[in-house]
PDB file of C-alpha atoms in Angstrom:
ATOM      1  CA  MET A  97      51.669 -19.359 -18.475  1.00 49.00           C
ATOM      2  CA  LYS A  98      50.956 -16.204 -16.465  1.00 59.00           C
ATOM      3  CA  ASN A  99      48.606 -15.361 -19.353  1.00 63.00           C
ATOM      4  CA  GLU A 100      46.343 -18.213 -18.210  1.00 66.00           C
ATOM      5  CA  ALA A 101      46.017 -16.546 -14.827  1.00 63.00           C
ATOM      6  CA  ILE A 102      45.214 -13.194 -16.466  1.00 58.00           C
ATOM      7  CA  VAL A 103      42.595 -14.810 -18.731  1.00 57.00           C
ATOM      8  CA  ALA A 104      41.082 -16.614 -15.719  1.00 61.00           C
ATOM      9  CA  SER A 105      40.952 -13.324 -13.795  1.00 59.00           C
ATOM     10  CA  LEU A 106      39.274 -11.528 -16.709  1.00 53.00           C
ATOM     11  CA  PHE A 107      36.809 -14.420 -16.911  1.00 57.00           C
ATOM     12  CA  ALA A 108      36.186 -13.986 -13.193  1.00 54.00           C
ATOM     13  CA  ILE A 109      35.450 -10.270 -13.675  1.00 50.00           C
ATOM     14  CA  LEU A 110      33.078 -11.104 -16.532  1.00 47.00           C
ATOM     15  CA  LEU A 111      31.243 -13.658 -14.374  1.00 49.00           C
ATOM     16  CA  ILE A 112      30.949 -11.208 -11.495  1.00 49.00           C
ATOM     17  CA  SER A 113      29.496  -8.589 -13.857  1.00 48.00           C
ATOM     18  CA  LEU A 114      26.951 -11.117 -15.129  1.00 45.00           C
ATOM     19  CA  ALA A 115      26.069 -12.115 -11.567  1.00 47.00           C
ATOM     20  CA  SER A 116      25.531  -8.458 -10.737  1.00 45.00           C
ATOM     21  CA  PHE A 117      23.190  -8.000 -13.735  1.00 40.00           C
ATOM     22  CA  LYS A 118      21.177 -11.036 -12.710  1.00 40.00           C
ATOM     23  CA  THR A 119      20.698  -9.828  -9.152  1.00 38.00           C
ATOM     24  CA  LYS A 120      19.490  -6.422 -10.319  1.00 37.00           C
ATOM     25  CA  ALA A 121      16.649  -8.163 -12.087  1.00 34.00           C
ATOM     26  CA  GLN A 122      15.995 -10.271  -8.980  1.00 35.00           C
ATOM     27  CA  THR A 123      15.894  -7.109  -6.867  1.00 34.00           C
ATOM     28  CA  LEU A 124      13.190  -5.689  -9.074  1.00 33.00           C
ATOM     29  CA  GLY A 125      11.170  -8.897  -8.860  1.00 33.00           C
ATOM     30  CA  LYS A 126      11.527  -9.104  -5.088  1.00 36.00           C
ATOM     31  CA  SER A 127      10.601  -5.499  -4.494  1.00 34.00           C
ATOM     32  CA  VAL A 128       7.248  -6.056  -6.143  1.00 35.00           C
ATOM     33  CA  ARG A 129       6.425  -8.760  -3.622  1.00 37.00           C
ATOM     34  CA  ASP A 130       7.612  -7.275  -0.312  1.00 43.00           C
ATOM     35  CA  THR A 131       5.385  -4.377   0.660  1.00 46.00           C
ATOM     36  CA  SER A 132       4.918  -4.962   4.358  1.00 51.00           C
ATOM     37  CA  ALA A 133       6.768  -1.842   5.398  1.00 72.00           C
ATOM     38  CA  ILE A 134       4.426   0.963   4.281  1.00 92.00           C
ATOM     39  CA  PHE A 135       2.729   1.271   7.670  1.00 95.00           C
ATOM     40  CA  PRO A 136       3.958   0.292  11.136  1.00 94.00           C
ATOM     41  CA  LYS A 137       2.646  -2.971  12.572  1.00 93.00           C
ATOM     42  CA  GLY A 138       1.136  -1.201  15.586  1.00 95.00           C
ATOM     43  CA  GLN A 139      -0.224  -2.869  18.724  1.00 95.00           C
ATOM     44  CA  ARG A 140      -1.672  -6.319  19.473  1.00 96.00           C
ATOM     45  CA  ALA A 141      -5.405  -6.414  18.730  1.00 93.00           C
ATOM     46  CA  PRO A 142      -7.679  -7.417  21.636  1.00 89.00           C
ATOM     47  CA  ALA A 143      -7.757 -11.215  22.010  1.00 90.00           C
ATOM     48  CA  SER A 144     -11.502 -10.995  22.693  1.00 94.00           C
ATOM     49  CA  ASN A 145     -12.314 -10.316  19.014  1.00 95.00           C
ATOM     50  CA  PHE A 146      -9.629 -12.335  17.230  1.00 97.00           C
ATOM     51  CA  THR A 147      -8.193 -15.848  16.993  1.00 97.00           C
ATOM     52  CA  GLY A 148      -4.387 -15.938  16.840  1.00 97.00           C
ATOM     53  CA  ILE A 149      -1.974 -13.018  16.708  1.00 97.00           C
ATOM     54  CA  VAL A 150      -3.211  -9.801  15.101  1.00 97.00           C
ATOM     55  CA  TRP A 151      -1.650  -6.320  15.052  1.00 97.00           C
ATOM     56  CA  VAL A 152      -3.480  -3.034  14.480  1.00 96.00           C
ATOM     57  CA  GLN A 153      -2.132   0.413  13.647  1.00 96.00           C
ATOM     58  CA  GLN A 154      -4.750   3.166  13.587  1.00 94.00           C
ATOM     59  CA  LEU A 155      -4.017   5.455  10.627  1.00 95.00           C
ATOM     60  CA  ILE A 156      -6.954   7.833  11.058  1.00 91.00           C
ATOM     61  CA  GLU A 157      -8.480   8.435  14.476  1.00 83.00           C
ATOM     62  CA  PRO A 158     -12.126   9.480  14.940  1.00 74.00           C
ATOM     63  CA  ASP A 159     -12.744  13.210  15.356  1.00 74.00           C
ATOM     64  CA  SER A 160     -15.606  15.660  15.521  1.00 70.00           C
ATOM     65  CA  ASP A 161     -15.556  16.618  11.804  1.00 73.00           C
ATOM     66  CA  PHE A 162     -16.208  13.353  10.017  1.00 78.00           C
ATOM     67  CA  ASN A 163     -15.662   9.960  11.507  1.00 80.00           C
ATOM     68  CA  ILE A 164     -13.925   7.418   9.302  1.00 88.00           C
ATOM     69  CA  PRO A 165     -11.597   5.112  11.209  1.00 90.00           C
ATOM     70  CA  VAL A 166      -8.847   3.726   8.950  1.00 94.00           C
ATOM     71  CA  GLY A 167      -6.580   1.027  10.304  1.00 95.00           C
ATOM     72  CA  TYR A 168      -3.705  -1.139   9.112  1.00 97.00           C
ATOM     73  CA  VAL A 169      -4.106  -4.734  10.266  1.00 97.00           C
ATOM     74  CA  THR A 170      -1.497  -7.503  10.221  1.00 97.00           C
ATOM     75  CA  PHE A 171      -2.707 -11.094  10.684  1.00 98.00           C
ATOM     76  CA  GLU A 172      -0.031 -13.644  11.477  1.00 98.00           C
ATOM     77  CA  PRO A 173      -0.502 -17.038   9.737  1.00 98.00           C
ATOM     78  CA  GLY A 174      -3.678 -18.758  10.973  1.00 97.00           C
ATOM     79  CA  ALA A 175      -5.010 -15.593  12.648  1.00 98.00           C
ATOM     80  CA  ARG A 176      -8.467 -14.218  11.862  1.00 98.00           C
ATOM     81  CA  SER A 177     -11.166 -11.944  13.187  1.00 97.00           C
ATOM     82  CA  HIS A 178     -14.329 -13.257  14.790  1.00 98.00           C
ATOM     83  CA  TRP A 179     -17.475 -13.055  12.714  1.00 98.00           C
ATOM     84  CA  HIS A 180     -18.734  -9.462  12.786  1.00 97.00           C
ATOM     85  CA  SER A 181     -20.758  -6.903  10.862  1.00 96.00           C
ATOM     86  CA  HIS A 182     -20.645  -3.151  10.232  1.00 94.00           C
ATOM     87  CA  ALA A 183     -23.897  -1.187  10.127  1.00 90.00           C
ATOM     88  CA  GLY A 184     -22.143   1.280   7.803  1.00 88.00           C
ATOM     89  CA  GLY A 185     -20.199  -1.316   5.803  1.00 91.00           C
ATOM     90  CA  GLN A 186     -16.433  -1.619   5.419  1.00 94.00           C
ATOM     91  CA  VAL A 187     -13.771  -1.501   2.704  1.00 95.00           C
ATOM     92  CA  LEU A 188     -10.674  -3.735   2.826  1.00 97.00           C
ATOM     93  CA  LEU A 189      -7.530  -3.155   0.749  1.00 98.00           C
ATOM     94  CA  ALA A 190      -5.168  -6.147   0.586  1.00 97.00           C
ATOM     95  CA  MET A 191      -1.619  -4.861   1.057  1.00 96.00           C
ATOM     96  CA  GLY A 192       0.382  -8.095   1.105  1.00 95.00           C
ATOM     97  CA  GLY A 193       0.487 -11.762   2.032  1.00 96.00           C
ATOM     98  CA  ILE A 194      -2.470 -14.117   1.523  1.00 97.00           C
ATOM     99  CA  GLY A 195      -5.810 -13.309   3.121  1.00 98.00           C
ATOM    100  CA  TYR A 196      -9.144 -15.047   3.628  1.00 98.00           C
ATOM    101  CA  TYR A 197     -12.483 -13.200   3.467  1.00 98.00           C
ATOM    102  CA  GLN A 198     -15.895 -14.775   3.922  1.00 98.00           C
ATOM    103  CA  GLU A 199     -19.430 -13.430   4.042  1.00 97.00           C
ATOM    104  CA  ARG A 200     -22.075 -15.553   5.794  1.00 97.00           C
ATOM    105  CA  GLY A 201     -23.441 -18.214   3.420  1.00 96.00           C
ATOM    106  CA  LYS A 202     -20.723 -17.736   0.788  1.00 97.00           C
ATOM    107  CA  PRO A 203     -17.421 -19.584   0.199  1.00 96.00           C
ATOM    108  CA  ILE A 204     -14.122 -18.228   1.501  1.00 97.00           C
ATOM    109  CA  GLN A 205     -12.526 -15.773  -0.921  1.00 97.00           C
ATOM    110  CA  ILE A 206      -8.725 -15.494  -1.184  1.00 98.00           C
ATOM    111  CA  LEU A 207      -7.298 -11.968  -1.050  1.00 98.00           C
ATOM    112  CA  ARG A 208      -3.952 -11.027  -2.520  1.00 97.00           C
ATOM    113  CA  LYS A 209      -2.011  -7.780  -2.683  1.00 96.00           C
ATOM    114  CA  GLY A 210      -3.972  -5.156  -4.619  1.00 96.00           C
ATOM    115  CA  ASP A 211      -7.422  -6.713  -4.077  1.00 97.00           C
ATOM    116  CA  ALA A 212     -10.159  -4.426  -2.770  1.00 96.00           C
ATOM    117  CA  VAL A 213     -13.295  -5.725  -1.043  1.00 96.00           C
ATOM    118  CA  LYS A 214     -16.476  -3.896  -0.089  1.00 94.00           C
ATOM    119  CA  CYS A 215     -18.255  -5.603   2.829  1.00 94.00           C
ATOM    120  CA  PRO A 216     -21.937  -4.673   2.535  1.00 92.00           C
ATOM    121  CA  SER A 217     -23.610  -3.060   5.536  1.00 91.00           C
ATOM    122  CA  ASN A 218     -24.959  -5.472   8.177  1.00 93.00           C
ATOM    123  CA  VAL A 219     -23.604  -8.607   6.422  1.00 96.00           C
ATOM    124  CA  PRO A 220     -21.797 -10.903   8.892  1.00 97.00           C
ATOM    125  CA  HIS A 221     -18.283 -11.693   7.670  1.00 98.00           C
ATOM    126  CA  TRP A 222     -14.735 -12.383   8.846  1.00 98.00           C
ATOM    127  CA  HIS A 223     -11.243 -11.849   7.485  1.00 98.00           C
ATOM    128  CA  GLY A 224      -7.783 -13.092   8.315  1.00 98.00           C
ATOM    129  CA  ALA A 225      -4.607 -14.736   7.089  1.00 98.00           C
ATOM    130  CA  SER A 226      -4.136 -18.050   5.324  1.00 97.00           C
ATOM    131  CA  PRO A 227      -2.875 -20.899   7.537  1.00 96.00           C
ATOM    132  CA  THR A 228       0.735 -20.592   6.348  1.00 96.00           C
ATOM    133  CA  VAL A 229       1.168 -17.018   5.057  1.00 97.00           C
ATOM    134  CA  GLY A 230       0.269 -13.857   6.986  1.00 97.00           C
ATOM    135  CA  PHE A 231      -1.902 -11.063   5.597  1.00 97.00           C
ATOM    136  CA  MET A 232      -1.787  -7.271   5.729  1.00 97.00           C
ATOM    137  CA  GLN A 233      -4.810  -5.092   5.014  1.00 97.00           C
ATOM    138  CA  VAL A 234      -6.080  -1.535   5.266  1.00 97.00           C
ATOM    139  CA  ALA A 235      -9.581  -1.457   6.799  1.00 96.00           C
ATOM    140  CA  ILE A 236     -11.796   1.571   6.172  1.00 94.00           C
ATOM    141  CA  THR A 237     -14.978   1.891   8.233  1.00 89.00           C
ATOM    142  CA  PRO A 238     -17.260   4.626   6.909  1.00 86.00           C
ATOM    143  CA  ASN A 239     -20.703   5.756   8.060  1.00 78.00           C
ATOM    144  CA  THR A 240     -19.868   5.169  11.700  1.00 77.00           C
ATOM    145  CA  ALA A 241     -22.875   7.227  12.770  1.00 75.00           C
ATOM    146  CA  THR A 242     -24.937   4.104  12.065  1.00 74.00           C
ATOM    147  CA  GLY A 243     -22.642   1.892  14.184  1.00 76.00           C
ATOM    148  CA  ARG A 244     -19.029   0.870  13.827  1.00 82.00           C
ATOM    149  CA  VAL A 245     -18.912  -2.885  14.458  1.00 91.00           C
ATOM    150  CA  THR A 246     -21.011  -5.655  16.004  1.00 94.00           C
ATOM    151  CA  TRP A 247     -18.879  -8.605  17.132  1.00 95.00           C
ATOM    152  CA  LEU A 248     -20.281 -12.129  16.810  1.00 96.00           C
ATOM    153  CA  GLN A 249     -18.883 -15.623  17.512  1.00 97.00           C
ATOM    154  CA  PRO A 250     -15.339 -16.840  16.731  1.00 97.00           C
ATOM    155  CA  VAL A 251     -14.615 -18.505  13.363  1.00 97.00           C
ATOM    156  CA  SER A 252     -14.394 -22.206  14.157  1.00 97.00           C
ATOM    157  CA  ASN A 253     -11.508 -24.354  12.903  1.00 96.00           C
ATOM    158  CA  LYS A 254     -14.035 -26.197  10.718  1.00 96.00           C
ATOM    159  CA  GLU A 255     -15.158 -22.941   9.097  1.00 97.00           C
ATOM    160  CA  TYR A 256     -11.561 -21.706   8.753  1.00 97.00           C
ATOM    161  CA  ASN A 257     -10.299 -24.954   7.227  1.00 96.00           C
ATOM    162  CA  ALA A 258     -13.237 -25.323   4.801  1.00 94.00           C
ATOM    163  CA  LEU A 259     -11.096 -24.034   1.931  1.00 85.00           C
ATOM    164  CA  LYS A 260      -8.598 -26.877   2.170  1.00 65.00           C
ATOM    165  CA  PRO A 261      -8.865 -29.559  -0.536  1.00 55.00           C
TER     166      PRO A 261
ATOM    167  CA  MET B 231      51.709 -23.074 -13.877  1.00 49.00           C
ATOM    168  CA  LYS B 232      48.236 -24.439 -14.571  1.00 59.00           C
ATOM    169  CA  ASN B 233      47.801 -24.183 -10.834  1.00 62.00           C
ATOM    170  CA  GLU B 234      47.738 -20.418 -11.186  1.00 66.00           C
ATOM    171  CA  ALA B 235      44.749 -20.696 -13.472  1.00 62.00           C
ATOM    172  CA  ILE B 236      42.980 -23.023 -11.014  1.00 58.00           C
ATOM    173  CA  VAL B 237      43.677 -20.652  -8.117  1.00 56.00           C
ATOM    174  CA  ALA B 238      42.405 -17.719 -10.182  1.00 60.00           C
ATOM    175  CA  SER B 239      39.240 -19.670 -11.028  1.00 59.00           C
ATOM    176  CA  LEU B 240      38.643 -20.569  -7.380  1.00 53.00           C
ATOM    177  CA  PHE B 241      39.189 -16.899  -6.519  1.00 56.00           C
ATOM    178  CA  ALA B 242      36.606 -16.022  -9.172  1.00 54.00           C
ATOM    179  CA  ILE B 243      34.070 -18.407  -7.623  1.00 49.00           C
ATOM    180  CA  LEU B 244      34.738 -16.895  -4.196  1.00 47.00           C
ATOM    181  CA  LEU B 245      34.214 -13.366  -5.544  1.00 49.00           C
ATOM    182  CA  ILE B 246      30.983 -14.383  -7.263  1.00 49.00           C
ATOM    183  CA  SER B 247      29.706 -15.885  -4.006  1.00 48.00           C
ATOM    184  CA  LEU B 248      30.539 -12.692  -2.133  1.00 45.00           C
ATOM    185  CA  ALA B 249      28.848 -10.583  -4.824  1.00 47.00           C
ATOM    186  CA  SER B 250      25.759 -12.763  -4.491  1.00 45.00           C
ATOM    187  CA  PHE B 251      25.656 -12.295  -0.696  1.00 40.00           C
ATOM    188  CA  LYS B 252      25.967  -8.538  -1.057  1.00 40.00           C
ATOM    189  CA  THR B 253      23.121  -8.304  -3.521  1.00 38.00           C
ATOM    190  CA  LYS B 254      20.815 -10.290  -1.255  1.00 37.00           C
ATOM    191  CA  ALA B 255      21.216  -7.568   1.368  1.00 34.00           C
ATOM    192  CA  GLN B 256      20.665  -4.913  -1.293  1.00 36.00           C
ATOM    193  CA  THR B 257      17.512  -6.683  -2.425  1.00 34.00           C
ATOM    194  CA  LEU B 258      16.074  -6.505   1.080  1.00 33.00           C
ATOM    195  CA  GLY B 259      16.923  -2.821   1.365  1.00 33.00           C
ATOM    196  CA  LYS B 260      15.428  -2.054  -2.022  1.00 36.00           C
ATOM    197  CA  SER B 261      12.243  -4.003  -1.422  1.00 34.00           C
ATOM    198  CA  VAL B 262      11.371  -1.872   1.600  1.00 36.00           C
ATOM    199  CA  ARG B 263      11.528   1.274  -0.507  1.00 38.00           C
ATOM    200  CA  ASP B 264       9.770   0.173  -3.707  1.00 43.00           C
ATOM    201  CA  THR B 265       6.064  -0.224  -3.031  1.00 46.00           C
ATOM    202  CA  SER B 266       4.608   1.183  -6.204  1.00 50.00           C
ATOM    203  CA  ALA B 267       3.270  -2.148  -7.375  1.00 74.00           C
ATOM    204  CA  ILE B 268       0.496  -2.888  -4.861  1.00 92.00           C
ATOM    205  CA  PHE B 269      -2.179  -1.435  -7.140  1.00 95.00           C
ATOM    206  CA  PRO B 270      -2.159  -0.953 -10.905  1.00 94.00           C
ATOM    207  CA  LYS B 271      -1.396   2.537 -12.196  1.00 93.00           C
ATOM    208  CA  GLY B 272      -4.765   2.778 -13.976  1.00 95.00           C
ATOM    209  CA  GLN B 273      -5.791   5.405 -16.515  1.00 95.00           C
ATOM    210  CA  ARG B 274      -4.716   8.986 -17.169  1.00 96.00           C
ATOM    211  CA  ALA B 275      -6.682  11.412 -14.988  1.00 93.00           C
ATOM    212  CA  PRO B 276      -8.641  14.154 -16.798  1.00 89.00           C
ATOM    213  CA  ALA B 277      -6.322  17.041 -17.731  1.00 90.00           C
ATOM    214  CA  SER B 278      -9.085  19.485 -16.769  1.00 94.00           C
ATOM    215  CA  ASN B 279      -8.525  18.904 -13.020  1.00 95.00           C
ATOM    216  CA  PHE B 280      -4.770  18.286 -12.863  1.00 97.00           C
ATOM    217  CA  THR B 281      -1.451  19.873 -13.841  1.00 97.00           C
ATOM    218  CA  GLY B 282       1.068  17.383 -15.265  1.00 97.00           C
ATOM    219  CA  ILE B 283       0.675  13.637 -15.672  1.00 97.00           C
ATOM    220  CA  VAL B 284      -1.572  11.835 -13.195  1.00 97.00           C
ATOM    221  CA  TRP B 285      -2.888   8.252 -13.217  1.00 97.00           C
ATOM    222  CA  VAL B 286      -5.977   6.972 -11.404  1.00 96.00           C
ATOM    223  CA  GLN B 287      -7.075   3.411 -10.637  1.00 96.00           C
ATOM    224  CA  GLN B 288     -10.517   3.118  -9.035  1.00 94.00           C
ATOM    225  CA  LEU B 289     -10.352   0.455  -6.292  1.00 95.00           C
ATOM    226  CA  ILE B 290     -13.935   0.739  -5.074  1.00 91.00           C
ATOM    227  CA  GLU B 291     -16.688   1.875  -7.385  1.00 83.00           C
ATOM    228  CA  PRO B 292     -19.858   3.614  -6.114  1.00 74.00           C
ATOM    229  CA  ASP B 293     -22.899   1.392  -5.592  1.00 74.00           C
ATOM    230  CA  SER B 294     -26.375   1.532  -4.136  1.00 70.00           C
ATOM    231  CA  ASP B 295     -25.445   0.170  -0.670  1.00 74.00           C
ATOM    232  CA  PHE B 296     -22.945   2.656   0.642  1.00 78.00           C
ATOM    233  CA  ASN B 297     -20.973   5.030  -1.488  1.00 80.00           C
ATOM    234  CA  ILE B 298     -17.289   5.367  -0.687  1.00 88.00           C
ATOM    235  CA  PRO B 299     -15.100   5.828  -3.734  1.00 90.00           C
ATOM    236  CA  VAL B 300     -11.528   4.644  -3.084  1.00 94.00           C
ATOM    237  CA  GLY B 301      -8.880   5.353  -5.695  1.00 95.00           C
ATOM    238  CA  TYR B 302      -5.151   4.827  -6.177  1.00 97.00           C
ATOM    239  CA  VAL B 303      -3.503   7.920  -7.641  1.00 97.00           C
ATOM    240  CA  THR B 304      -0.016   8.199  -9.133  1.00 97.00           C
ATOM    241  CA  PHE B 305       1.414  11.690  -9.660  1.00 98.00           C
ATOM    242  CA  GLU B 306       4.470  11.916 -11.901  1.00 98.00           C
ATOM    243  CA  PRO B 307       7.132  14.404 -10.718  1.00 98.00           C
ATOM    244  CA  GLY B 308       5.784  17.982 -10.779  1.00 97.00           C
ATOM    245  CA  ALA B 309       2.168  16.848 -11.223  1.00 98.00           C
ATOM    246  CA  ARG B 310      -0.585  17.997  -8.852  1.00 98.00           C
ATOM    247  CA  SER B 311      -4.329  18.334  -8.549  1.00 97.00           C
ATOM    248  CA  HIS B 312      -6.086  21.657  -8.888  1.00 98.00           C
ATOM    249  CA  TRP B 313      -7.344  23.248  -5.696  1.00 98.00           C
ATOM    250  CA  HIS B 314     -10.542  21.482  -4.644  1.00 97.00           C
ATOM    251  CA  SER B 315     -12.708  20.613  -1.656  1.00 95.00           C
ATOM    252  CA  HIS B 316     -14.870  17.697  -0.505  1.00 93.00           C
ATOM    253  CA  ALA B 317     -18.159  18.399   1.261  1.00 90.00           C
ATOM    254  CA  GLY B 318     -17.742  15.046   3.025  1.00 87.00           C
ATOM    255  CA  GLY B 319     -13.973  15.318   3.565  1.00 91.00           C
ATOM    256  CA  GLN B 320     -11.269  12.977   2.308  1.00 94.00           C
ATOM    257  CA  VAL B 321      -8.566  10.668   3.654  1.00 95.00           C
ATOM    258  CA  LEU B 322      -5.195  10.272   1.888  1.00 97.00           C
ATOM    259  CA  LEU B 323      -2.764   7.413   2.555  1.00 98.00           C
ATOM    260  CA  ALA B 324       0.762   8.008   1.232  1.00 97.00           C
ATOM    261  CA  MET B 325       1.936   4.803  -0.453  1.00 96.00           C
ATOM    262  CA  GLY B 326       5.312   5.838  -1.849  1.00 95.00           C
ATOM    263  CA  GLY B 327       7.439   8.600  -3.334  1.00 96.00           C
ATOM    264  CA  ILE B 328       7.359  12.185  -2.050  1.00 97.00           C
ATOM    265  CA  GLY B 329       4.065  14.084  -1.983  1.00 98.00           C
ATOM    266  CA  TYR B 330       2.924  17.644  -1.359  1.00 98.00           C
ATOM    267  CA  TYR B 331      -0.316  18.483   0.488  1.00 98.00           C
ATOM    268  CA  GLN B 332      -1.581  21.963   1.224  1.00 98.00           C
ATOM    269  CA  GLU B 333      -4.735  23.347   2.802  1.00 97.00           C
ATOM    270  CA  ARG B 334      -5.701  26.948   1.977  1.00 97.00           C
ATOM    271  CA  GLY B 335      -3.818  29.396   4.228  1.00 96.00           C
ATOM    272  CA  LYS B 336      -1.350  26.792   5.546  1.00 96.00           C
ATOM    273  CA  PRO B 337       2.182  25.869   4.396  1.00 96.00           C
ATOM    274  CA  ILE B 338       2.796  22.894   2.087  1.00 97.00           C
ATOM    275  CA  GLN B 339       3.170  19.646   4.010  1.00 97.00           C
ATOM    276  CA  ILE B 340       5.468  16.890   2.709  1.00 98.00           C
ATOM    277  CA  LEU B 341       3.971  13.390   2.579  1.00 98.00           C
ATOM    278  CA  ARG B 342       6.045  10.236   2.696  1.00 97.00           C
ATOM    279  CA  LYS B 343       5.171   6.541   2.576  1.00 96.00           C
ATOM    280  CA  GLY B 344       3.005   5.618   5.560  1.00 96.00           C
ATOM    281  CA  ASP B 345       1.645   9.119   6.232  1.00 97.00           C
ATOM    282  CA  ALA B 346      -2.118   9.487   6.566  1.00 96.00           C
ATOM    283  CA  VAL B 347      -3.924  12.808   6.111  1.00 96.00           C
ATOM    284  CA  LYS B 348      -7.521  13.739   6.863  1.00 94.00           C
ATOM    285  CA  CYS B 349      -8.709  16.651   4.717  1.00 94.00           C
ATOM    286  CA  PRO B 350     -11.507  18.355   6.650  1.00 92.00           C
ATOM    287  CA  SER B 351     -14.842  18.798   4.927  1.00 91.00           C
ATOM    288  CA  ASN B 352     -15.176  21.895   2.716  1.00 93.00           C
ATOM    289  CA  VAL B 353     -11.534  22.991   3.200  1.00 96.00           C
ATOM    290  CA  PRO B 354      -9.903  23.891  -0.140  1.00 97.00           C
ATOM    291  CA  HIS B 355      -6.674  21.950  -0.623  1.00 98.00           C
ATOM    292  CA  TRP B 356      -4.467  20.296  -3.253  1.00 98.00           C
ATOM    293  CA  HIS B 357      -2.087  17.363  -3.392  1.00 98.00           C
ATOM    294  CA  GLY B 358       0.556  16.109  -5.772  1.00 98.00           C
ATOM    295  CA  ALA B 359       4.132  14.990  -6.255  1.00 98.00           C
ATOM    296  CA  SER B 360       7.354  16.800  -5.429  1.00 97.00           C
ATOM    297  CA  PRO B 361       9.121  18.428  -8.408  1.00 96.00           C
ATOM    298  CA  THR B 362      11.661  15.610  -8.785  1.00 96.00           C
ATOM    299  CA  VAL B 363      10.090  12.492  -7.208  1.00 97.00           C
ATOM    300  CA  GLY B 364       6.643  11.114  -8.035  1.00 97.00           C
ATOM    301  CA  PHE B 365       3.990  10.281  -5.448  1.00 97.00           C
ATOM    302  CA  MET B 366       1.498   7.450  -4.966  1.00 97.00           C
ATOM    303  CA  GLN B 367      -1.548   7.747  -2.713  1.00 97.00           C
ATOM    304  CA  VAL B 368      -4.797   6.028  -1.829  1.00 97.00           C
ATOM    305  CA  ALA B 369      -7.665   8.553  -1.730  1.00 96.00           C
ATOM    306  CA  ILE B 370     -10.815   7.704   0.247  1.00 94.00           C
ATOM    307  CA  THR B 371     -13.860   9.917  -0.233  1.00 89.00           C
ATOM    308  CA  PRO B 372     -16.559   9.218   2.368  1.00 85.00           C
ATOM    309  CA  ASN B 373     -19.919  10.879   2.962  1.00 78.00           C
ATOM    310  CA  THR B 374     -20.499  11.375  -0.740  1.00 77.00           C
ATOM    311  CA  ALA B 375     -24.192  12.035  -0.122  1.00 74.00           C
ATOM    312  CA  THR B 376     -23.105  15.555   0.847  1.00 73.00           C
ATOM    313  CA  GLY B 377     -21.104  15.996  -2.380  1.00 76.00           C
ATOM    314  CA  ARG B 378     -17.997  14.303  -3.727  1.00 81.00           C
ATOM    315  CA  VAL B 379     -15.710  17.078  -4.964  1.00 91.00           C
ATOM    316  CA  THR B 380     -15.818  20.752  -5.946  1.00 94.00           C
ATOM    317  CA  TRP B 381     -12.987  21.670  -8.320  1.00 95.00           C
ATOM    318  CA  LEU B 382     -11.391  25.126  -8.039  1.00 96.00           C
ATOM    319  CA  GLN B 383      -8.487  26.883  -9.852  1.00 97.00           C
ATOM    320  CA  PRO B 384      -5.135  25.282 -10.805  1.00 97.00           C
ATOM    321  CA  VAL B 385      -2.213  25.430  -8.369  1.00 97.00           C
ATOM    322  CA  SER B 386       0.061  28.140  -9.794  1.00 97.00           C
ATOM    323  CA  ASN B 387       3.804  27.576 -10.220  1.00 96.00           C
ATOM    324  CA  LYS B 388       4.347  30.214  -7.526  1.00 96.00           C
ATOM    325  CA  GLU B 389       2.148  28.289  -5.075  1.00 97.00           C
ATOM    326  CA  TYR B 390       3.722  24.965  -6.039  1.00 97.00           C
ATOM    327  CA  ASN B 391       7.293  26.241  -5.720  1.00 96.00           C
ATOM    328  CA  ALA B 392       6.708  28.051  -2.415  1.00 94.00           C
ATOM    329  CA  LEU B 393       8.388  25.210  -0.523  1.00 85.00           C
ATOM    330  CA  LYS B 394      11.731  25.658  -2.261  1.00 65.00           C
ATOM    331  CA  PRO B 395      14.461  27.335  -0.159  1.00 55.00           C
TER     332      PRO B 395
END
């Protein structure tokens, strides 16, 4: 009867091996989704230009050679910028989470990891996180000689919730 | 004696549970490191301007409003660009792996995930992967009105291997 115990133990080892194989595959799947750790979260963004909790890490500071501020922005769920425009335009790269982007007069566009958006110069727009999932983006602001950003009014709850069914 | 088999089975279930817990922690650790999947790998870069295997995915195409090409570049181990310069400068964001960056007359600089580099305008430089680990970067090329890129000679093996002890 000791054989039964040995067989059960071997079966246990087999099951553990299978469990290990399964989790390797899960690891690979998970790693594709979690990408929040490339850049540090940085500092709280000024409350005067944002609704909710937003973090900004400057990646490239302005200097005397050529001026192209690049920042990493983390929006906590429900957070968003005020309406604003860039005289020199802006490029957004979606790095993770679920983001909202809207240009004046157009519907809200959902941004997901890997999406790239070019905000045309002088077009009022806003960006932020979805209500339940945060959003991480890289923001590139070129042509700053023509003006970096003009802040406008906050995005109202009605505007923000317009996407809901 | 059947009890032995039952005990062994229960022990097996316990071990499987423990194995599952362990791999959850591993998953979290792994996911922080693997960030290669934010952008697609794209197409092979032209062999005329690179040594080794390089992939490029354009994220932002040029247009008539403002012209700021943004690309995602994957260098396989040992691969690197030729020496080149940008009249309007360039910004590199290190997205994963281990990268090399060198400006003419300076030592090779190692780039790791989260590093940001501003290549000054008209300064000859090159970038690529380490010999054994690939490298992924976002390349931002502003001020293209002044010229996008001037390609120079290949990076010799002697130049590339100068970092080795």
